[in-house]
PDB file of C-alpha atoms in Angstrom:
ATOM      1  CA  MET A   1      33.523   9.472  11.940  1.00 83.00           C
ATOM      2  CA  SER A   2      34.058   6.599  14.333  1.00 86.00           C
ATOM      3  CA  SER A   3      35.841   3.323  13.733  1.00 90.00           C
ATOM      4  CA  PHE A   4      33.845   0.342  12.434  1.00 86.00           C
ATOM      5  CA  PHE A   5      31.931  -1.789  14.919  1.00 79.00           C
ATOM      6  CA  ILE A   6      29.554  -4.750  14.664  1.00 78.00           C
ATOM      7  CA  VAL A   7      25.842  -4.413  15.415  1.00 71.00           C
ATOM      8  CA  GLY A   8      24.451  -7.654  16.792  1.00 70.00           C
ATOM      9  CA  ASN A   9      20.736  -6.753  16.746  1.00 69.00           C
ATOM     10  CA  TRP A  10      18.291  -6.231  13.903  1.00 68.00           C
ATOM     11  CA  MET A  11      16.207  -3.081  13.608  1.00 67.00           C
ATOM     12  CA  ARG A  12      13.153  -3.086  15.807  1.00 70.00           C
ATOM     13  CA  GLN A  13       9.832  -3.504  14.012  1.00 69.00           C
ATOM     14  CA  SER A  14       7.904  -0.186  14.032  1.00 69.00           C
ATOM     15  CA  GLY A  15      10.736   1.480  15.924  1.00 74.00           C
ATOM     16  CA  ILE A  16      11.033   5.265  15.677  1.00 78.00           C
ATOM     17  CA  LEU A  17      14.576   5.125  14.285  1.00 79.00           C
ATOM     18  CA  SER A  18      14.115   2.056  12.071  1.00 78.00           C
ATOM     19  CA  PHE A  19      12.862   4.041   9.078  1.00 78.00           C
ATOM     20  CA  TYR A  20      15.756   6.512   9.183  1.00 80.00           C
ATOM     21  CA  LEU A  21      18.396   3.838   9.786  1.00 80.00           C
ATOM     22  CA  LEU A  22      17.201   1.688   6.891  1.00 81.00           C
ATOM     23  CA  SER A  23      16.919   4.687   4.575  1.00 80.00           C
ATOM     24  CA  ARG A  24      20.490   5.591   5.402  1.00 83.00           C
ATOM     25  CA  TYR A  25      21.613   1.991   4.973  1.00 84.00           C
ATOM     26  CA  ILE A  26      20.181   1.691   1.423  1.00 85.00           C
ATOM     27  CA  ARG A  27      21.000   5.265   0.407  1.00 87.00           C
ATOM     28  CA  GLU A  28      23.743   4.192  -2.024  1.00 88.00           C
ATOM     29  CA  LEU A  29      21.366   1.722  -3.657  1.00 87.00           C
ATOM     30  CA  LEU A  30      18.704   4.402  -4.186  1.00 87.00           C
ATOM     31  CA  LEU A  31      21.270   6.836  -5.578  1.00 88.00           C
ATOM     32  CA  GLU A  32      22.584   4.218  -7.985  1.00 88.00           C
ATOM     33  CA  LEU A  33      19.085   3.461  -9.254  1.00 87.00           C
ATOM     34  CA  GLU A  34      18.309   7.156  -9.697  1.00 86.00           C
ATOM     35  CA  THR A  35      21.375   7.685 -11.861  1.00 86.00           C
ATOM     36  CA  LEU A  36      20.361   4.961 -14.341  1.00 85.00           C
ATOM     37  CA  HIS A  37      18.598   5.852 -17.561  1.00 81.00           C
ATOM     38  CA  PRO A  38      15.372   3.774 -17.390  1.00 85.00           C
ATOM     39  CA  GLY A  39      12.545   5.630 -15.660  1.00 86.00           C
ATOM     40  CA  CYS A  40       9.144   7.281 -16.052  1.00 87.00           C
ATOM     41  CA  ASN A  41       8.280  10.938 -16.533  1.00 83.00           C
ATOM     42  CA  ILE A  42       5.638  11.711 -13.909  1.00 80.00           C
ATOM     43  CA  GLY A  43       4.567  15.334 -13.599  1.00 81.00           C
ATOM     44  CA  SER A  44       7.786  16.507 -15.318  1.00 80.00           C
ATOM     45  CA  PHE A  45       9.849  14.534 -12.778  1.00 83.00           C
ATOM     46  CA  PHE A  46      12.080  11.619 -13.774  1.00 86.00           C
ATOM     47  CA  ILE A  47      11.226   8.765 -11.392  1.00 89.00           C
ATOM     48  CA  ASN A  48      12.373   5.151 -11.388  1.00 90.00           C
ATOM     49  CA  VAL A  49      12.316   4.262  -7.684  1.00 90.00           C
ATOM     50  CA  LEU A  50       9.972   5.008  -4.776  1.00 88.00           C
ATOM     51  CA  ALA A  51      11.076   3.943  -1.309  1.00 85.00           C
ATOM     52  CA  TYR A  52       9.356   4.096   2.062  1.00 82.00           C
ATOM     53  CA  ALA A  53      11.364   2.135   4.624  1.00 74.00           C
ATOM     54  CA  ASP A  54      11.570  -1.412   3.237  1.00 77.00           C
ATOM     55  CA  ASP A  55       8.626  -0.973   0.809  1.00 84.00           C
ATOM     56  CA  THR A  56      10.288  -0.172  -2.505  1.00 87.00           C
ATOM     57  CA  VAL A  57       8.731   0.339  -5.944  1.00 90.00           C
ATOM     58  CA  ILE A  58      10.754   0.337  -9.170  1.00 91.00           C
ATOM     59  CA  LEU A  59       9.284   1.981 -12.285  1.00 92.00           C
ATOM     60  CA  ALA A  60      10.292   1.692 -15.922  1.00 91.00           C
ATOM     61  CA  PRO A  61       8.549   2.338 -19.264  1.00 89.00           C
ATOM     62  CA  SER A  62       9.794  -0.917 -20.840  1.00 88.00           C
ATOM     63  CA  TRP A  63      10.467  -4.544 -19.978  1.00 90.00           C
ATOM     64  CA  ARG A  64      14.194  -4.233 -20.697  1.00 91.00           C
ATOM     65  CA  GLY A  65      14.503  -1.095 -18.568  1.00 91.00           C
ATOM     66  CA  LEU A  66      12.822  -2.674 -15.559  1.00 92.00           C
ATOM     67  CA  GLN A  67      14.950  -5.809 -15.830  1.00 93.00           C
ATOM     68  CA  GLN A  68      18.065  -3.603 -15.840  1.00 92.00           C
ATOM     69  CA  LEU A  69      16.915  -1.898 -12.637  1.00 92.00           C
ATOM     70  CA  LEU A  70      16.159  -5.262 -11.017  1.00 92.00           C
ATOM     71  CA  ALA A  71      19.656  -6.495 -11.865  1.00 92.00           C
ATOM     72  CA  VAL A  72      21.175  -3.469 -10.127  1.00 91.00           C
ATOM     73  CA  LEU A  73      18.848  -3.963  -7.157  1.00 90.00           C
ATOM     74  CA  TYR A  74      19.882  -7.595  -6.744  1.00 91.00           C
ATOM     75  CA  LYS A  75      23.587  -6.846  -7.110  1.00 90.00           C
ATOM     76  CA  HIS A  76      23.591  -4.025  -4.570  1.00 88.00           C
ATOM     77  CA  SER A  77      21.273  -5.771  -2.082  1.00 86.00           C
ATOM     78  CA  THR A  78      23.593  -8.773  -2.120  1.00 86.00           C
ATOM     79  CA  TYR A  79      26.541  -6.486  -1.481  1.00 86.00           C
ATOM     80  CA  VAL A  80      24.914  -4.894   1.596  1.00 82.00           C
ATOM     81  CA  ASP A  81      23.525  -8.246   2.796  1.00 82.00           C
ATOM     82  CA  ILE A  82      19.830  -7.519   2.243  1.00 82.00           C
ATOM     83  CA  MET A  83      17.543 -10.268   0.984  1.00 82.00           C
ATOM     84  CA  CYS A  84      14.459  -9.439  -1.069  1.00 84.00           C
ATOM     85  CA  ASN A  85      11.326 -11.307  -0.012  1.00 83.00           C
ATOM     86  CA  ASN A  86      10.338 -13.177  -3.165  1.00 83.00           C
ATOM     87  CA  LYS A  87       6.838 -13.886  -1.817  1.00 83.00           C
ATOM     88  CA  LYS A  88       6.132 -10.155  -1.527  1.00 85.00           C
ATOM     89  CA  THR A  89       7.973  -9.096  -4.678  1.00 89.00           C
ATOM     90  CA  VAL A  90       5.610  -8.944  -7.656  1.00 91.00           C
ATOM     91  CA  CYS A  91       5.315  -7.180 -10.998  1.00 93.00           C
ATOM     92  CA  MET A  92       2.446  -5.225 -12.488  1.00 92.00           C
ATOM     93  CA  VAL A  93       1.926  -3.937 -16.035  1.00 90.00           C
ATOM     94  CA  PHE A  94      -0.054  -0.709 -16.520  1.00 88.00           C
ATOM     95  CA  LYS A  95      -1.485  -0.615 -20.034  1.00 83.00           C
ATOM     96  CA  PRO A  96      -1.693   2.725 -21.879  1.00 82.00           C
ATOM     97  CA  LYS A  97      -5.121   4.288 -22.211  1.00 79.00           C
ATOM     98  CA  LEU A  98      -4.855   4.287 -25.999  1.00 81.00           C
ATOM     99  CA  ARG A  99      -5.145   0.725 -27.289  1.00 80.00           C
ATOM    100  CA  ALA A 100      -3.031   1.625 -30.323  1.00 81.00           C
ATOM    101  CA  LYS A 101      -0.026   2.148 -28.018  1.00 80.00           C
ATOM    102  CA  ILE A 102      -0.223  -1.303 -26.405  1.00 80.00           C
ATOM    103  CA  VAL A 103       2.965  -3.151 -27.326  1.00 79.00           C
ATOM    104  CA  ALA A 104       2.024  -6.635 -26.064  1.00 81.00           C
ATOM    105  CA  ASP A 105      -0.367  -8.389 -23.695  1.00 79.00           C
ATOM    106  CA  ILE A 106       2.121 -10.998 -22.464  1.00 85.00           C
ATOM    107  CA  PHE A 107       5.667 -10.342 -21.244  1.00 87.00           C
ATOM    108  CA  PRO A 108       8.455 -12.686 -20.080  1.00 90.00           C
ATOM    109  CA  GLN A 109       8.826 -13.030 -16.319  1.00 92.00           C
ATOM    110  CA  PHE A 110      11.272 -10.716 -14.607  1.00 92.00           C
ATOM    111  CA  SER A 111      14.153 -12.238 -12.703  1.00 91.00           C
ATOM    112  CA  LEU A 112      15.587 -11.067  -9.410  1.00 90.00           C
ATOM    113  CA  GLY A 113      18.697 -13.153  -9.068  1.00 87.00           C
ATOM    114  CA  ILE A 114      17.609 -16.765  -9.536  1.00 88.00           C
ATOM    115  CA  ASN A 115      13.961 -16.050  -8.669  1.00 89.00           C
ATOM    116  CA  LEU A 116      11.275 -15.351 -11.244  1.00 91.00           C
ATOM    117  CA  GLU A 117       8.703 -12.726 -10.292  1.00 91.00           C
ATOM    118  CA  GLN A 118       4.978 -13.249 -10.835  1.00 91.00           C
ATOM    119  CA  PHE A 119       2.645 -10.796 -12.575  1.00 93.00           C
ATOM    120  CA  VAL A 120      -0.407  -9.658 -10.589  1.00 92.00           C
ATOM    121  CA  LYS A 121      -3.457  -7.539 -11.376  1.00 92.00           C
ATOM    122  CA  GLU A 122      -3.639  -5.911  -7.945  1.00 92.00           C
ATOM    123  CA  PHE A 123      -1.332  -5.435  -4.982  1.00 91.00           C
ATOM    124  CA  LYS A 124      -1.547  -3.773  -1.580  1.00 89.00           C
ATOM    125  CA  TYR A 125       1.149  -1.121  -1.112  1.00 87.00           C
ATOM    126  CA  LEU A 126       1.327   1.035   2.038  1.00 84.00           C
ATOM    127  CA  GLY A 127      -2.268   0.156   2.879  1.00 83.00           C
ATOM    128  CA  TYR A 128      -3.633   1.043  -0.578  1.00 88.00           C
ATOM    129  CA  ILE A 129      -4.701  -1.477  -3.228  1.00 91.00           C
ATOM    130  CA  ILE A 130      -3.138  -0.702  -6.595  1.00 91.00           C
ATOM    131  CA  THR A 131      -4.735  -2.284  -9.676  1.00 92.00           C
ATOM    132  CA  ASP A 132      -3.390  -2.646 -13.204  1.00 89.00           C
ATOM    133  CA  ASN A 133      -6.350  -0.670 -14.610  1.00 89.00           C
ATOM    134  CA  LEU A 134      -5.644   2.237 -12.211  1.00 88.00           C
ATOM    135  CA  THR A 135      -9.126   2.239 -10.675  1.00 91.00           C
ATOM    136  CA  ASP A 136      -9.975   2.592  -6.989  1.00 92.00           C
ATOM    137  CA  ASP A 137     -12.943   0.199  -6.778  1.00 93.00           C
ATOM    138  CA  ALA A 138     -10.896  -2.593  -5.173  1.00 92.00           C
ATOM    139  CA  ASP A 139      -9.619  -0.273  -2.437  1.00 91.00           C
ATOM    140  CA  MET A 140     -13.132   1.032  -1.793  1.00 90.00           C
ATOM    141  CA  GLN A 141     -14.389  -2.541  -1.471  1.00 90.00           C
ATOM    142  CA  ARG A 142     -11.647  -3.189   1.090  1.00 89.00           C
ATOM    143  CA  LYS A 143     -12.871  -0.179   3.097  1.00 87.00           C
ATOM    144  CA  VAL A 144     -16.388  -1.614   3.125  1.00 87.00           C
ATOM    145  CA  HIS A 145     -15.088  -4.980   4.340  1.00 87.00           C
ATOM    146  CA  ASN A 146     -12.942  -3.424   7.083  1.00 85.00           C
ATOM    147  CA  LEU A 147     -15.831  -1.218   8.189  1.00 84.00           C
ATOM    148  CA  PHE A 148     -18.108  -4.223   8.698  1.00 83.00           C
ATOM    149  CA  VAL A 149     -15.443  -6.322  10.437  1.00 85.00           C
ATOM    150  CA  ARG A 150     -14.488  -3.608  12.918  1.00 84.00           C
ATOM    151  CA  ASN A 151     -18.088  -2.609  13.467  1.00 82.00           C
ATOM    152  CA  ASN A 152     -19.076  -6.179  14.381  1.00 83.00           C
ATOM    153  CA  ILE A 153     -16.101  -6.630  16.723  1.00 82.00           C
ATOM    154  CA  PHE A 154     -16.698  -3.451  18.715  1.00 79.00           C
ATOM    155  CA  ARG A 155     -20.471  -3.890  18.686  1.00 78.00           C
ATOM    156  CA  ARG A 156     -20.116  -7.266  20.439  1.00 80.00           C
ATOM    157  CA  ARG A 157     -17.473  -6.213  22.944  1.00 81.00           C
ATOM    158  CA  PHE A 158     -18.627  -2.717  23.890  1.00 78.00           C
ATOM    159  CA  HIS A 159     -22.398  -2.779  23.431  1.00 75.00           C
ATOM    160  CA  LYS A 160     -22.927  -1.831  27.100  1.00 78.00           C
ATOM    161  CA  CYS A 161     -20.755   1.292  26.919  1.00 79.00           C
ATOM    162  CA  SER A 162     -22.158   4.785  27.071  1.00 80.00           C
ATOM    163  CA  MET A 163     -22.949   6.923  24.034  1.00 79.00           C
ATOM    164  CA  ALA A 164     -19.808   9.010  24.510  1.00 83.00           C
ATOM    165  CA  VAL A 165     -17.538   5.957  24.641  1.00 82.00           C
ATOM    166  CA  LYS A 166     -19.212   4.417  21.587  1.00 79.00           C
ATOM    167  CA  CYS A 167     -18.685   7.615  19.620  1.00 81.00           C
ATOM    168  CA  VAL A 168     -14.979   7.616  20.441  1.00 83.00           C
ATOM    169  CA  PHE A 169     -14.624   3.963  19.419  1.00 79.00           C
ATOM    170  CA  PHE A 170     -16.531   4.482  16.169  1.00 79.00           C
ATOM    171  CA  GLU A 171     -14.582   7.581  15.177  1.00 79.00           C
ATOM    172  CA  THR A 172     -11.232   6.001  16.034  1.00 80.00           C
ATOM    173  CA  TYR A 173     -11.536   2.481  14.681  1.00 78.00           C
ATOM    174  CA  CYS A 174     -14.521   2.212  12.341  1.00 76.00           C
ATOM    175  CA  ILE A 175     -14.164   5.390  10.305  1.00 75.00           C
ATOM    176  CA  CYS A 176     -10.776   4.469   8.892  1.00 73.00           C
ATOM    177  CA  LEU A 177     -10.593   6.250   5.515  1.00 76.00           C
ATOM    178  CA  TYR A 178      -6.828   6.160   5.196  1.00 76.00           C
ATOM    179  CA  ASP A 179      -5.811   6.651   1.521  1.00 80.00           C
ATOM    180  CA  ALA A 180      -9.316   7.847   0.599  1.00 83.00           C
ATOM    181  CA  ALA A 181      -7.784  11.089  -0.676  1.00 83.00           C
ATOM    182  CA  LEU A 182      -6.183   9.060  -3.483  1.00 85.00           C
ATOM    183  CA  TRP A 183      -9.522   7.947  -4.914  1.00 90.00           C
ATOM    184  CA  SER A 184      -9.985   9.584  -8.303  1.00 89.00           C
ATOM    185  CA  THR A 185     -11.147   6.896 -10.778  1.00 90.00           C
ATOM    186  CA  TYR A 186     -13.957   4.655  -9.605  1.00 90.00           C
ATOM    187  CA  ASN A 187     -17.437   3.448 -10.398  1.00 91.00           C
ATOM    188  CA  LYS A 188     -20.206   5.552  -8.898  1.00 89.00           C
ATOM    189  CA  GLY A 189     -21.813   2.354  -7.666  1.00 91.00           C
ATOM    190  CA  SER A 190     -18.758   1.672  -5.479  1.00 89.00           C
ATOM    191  CA  LEU A 191     -19.120   5.052  -3.787  1.00 88.00           C
ATOM    192  CA  ARG A 192     -22.867   4.565  -3.265  1.00 90.00           C
ATOM    193  CA  LYS A 193     -22.181   1.119  -1.803  1.00 88.00           C
ATOM    194  CA  LEU A 194     -19.652   2.567   0.651  1.00 87.00           C
ATOM    195  CA  SER A 195     -22.103   5.291   1.684  1.00 86.00           C
ATOM    196  CA  SER A 196     -24.947   2.801   2.106  1.00 87.00           C
ATOM    197  CA  TYR A 197     -22.924   0.340   4.167  1.00 84.00           C
ATOM    198  CA  TYR A 198     -21.577   3.179   6.298  1.00 84.00           C
ATOM    199  CA  SER A 199     -25.143   4.194   7.188  1.00 84.00           C
ATOM    200  CA  LYS A 200     -26.001   0.578   8.054  1.00 83.00           C
ATOM    201  CA  CYS A 201     -22.956   0.261  10.299  1.00 82.00           C
ATOM    202  CA  VAL A 202     -23.864   3.460  12.136  1.00 80.00           C
ATOM    203  CA  LYS A 203     -27.350   2.132  12.853  1.00 79.00           C
ATOM    204  CA  MET A 204     -26.072  -1.277  13.969  1.00 78.00           C
ATOM    205  CA  PHE A 205     -23.319   0.157  16.160  1.00 75.00           C
ATOM    206  CA  PHE A 206     -25.644   2.522  17.986  1.00 72.00           C
ATOM    207  CA  LEU A 207     -28.522   0.037  18.182  1.00 65.00           C
ATOM    208  CA  GLY A 208     -31.026   1.034  20.848  1.00 46.00           C
ATOM    209  CA  LEU A 209     -30.073   4.731  20.697  1.00 46.00           C
ATOM    210  CA  SER A 210     -31.969   7.497  19.044  1.00 44.00           C
ATOM    211  CA  VAL A 211     -31.256   7.519  15.316  1.00 43.00           C
ATOM    212  CA  LEU A 212     -31.759  11.267  15.319  1.00 39.00           C
ATOM    213  CA  THR A 213     -29.007  11.682  17.899  1.00 46.00           C
ATOM    214  CA  VAL A 214     -26.632   9.569  15.823  1.00 43.00           C
ATOM    215  CA  LEU A 215     -27.325  11.566  12.658  1.00 45.00           C
ATOM    216  CA  GLN A 216     -26.746  14.817  14.506  1.00 48.00           C
ATOM    217  CA  LYS A 217     -23.409  13.506  15.765  1.00 51.00           C
ATOM    218  CA  TYR A 218     -22.168  12.459  12.308  1.00 49.00           C
TER     219      TYR A 218
END
């Protein structure tokens, strides 16, 4: 163990070591949250905090429990000189499936220090859209939008490229189904819409080429 020294630079964005350094820096905070009582039983595991680098989720089965966790978060983050971004810090209530178990429809705002946190119905976390009704339709709609945007960009810029180059571009940038493995609850119409728009994008991207060749490739 060395003597203390001052670091004059912040962690580099997307740096290889940034994730590990930050995880080590907030380790005591995560341990303190884990030892508290409020938390949710998920798959026989007691969970009240999920952390991936600086994207942190706090879970609790009650309003009072979550406010207790937020108080600990604010106290410890102030101690280690970390500021929570109030614009990106939001709250979401997941209602039970059985209506008889719903306690209330409206809850007081949570406080993180002097800031009051807003309630939202959907939020993007680690590239995936989470909704309060636990459906995947919003995330599937985002995939459709991204597919069209990327398809139009590359179709304008690389329309003179060869078939082989176009295939590489389409596979790399247009077929971006990150988080698709999480889809479990969705409307069948959303899946049909994604499939239909995917077929349209394939035809537009490879305009002027043999449709049979494209179908054989994909």
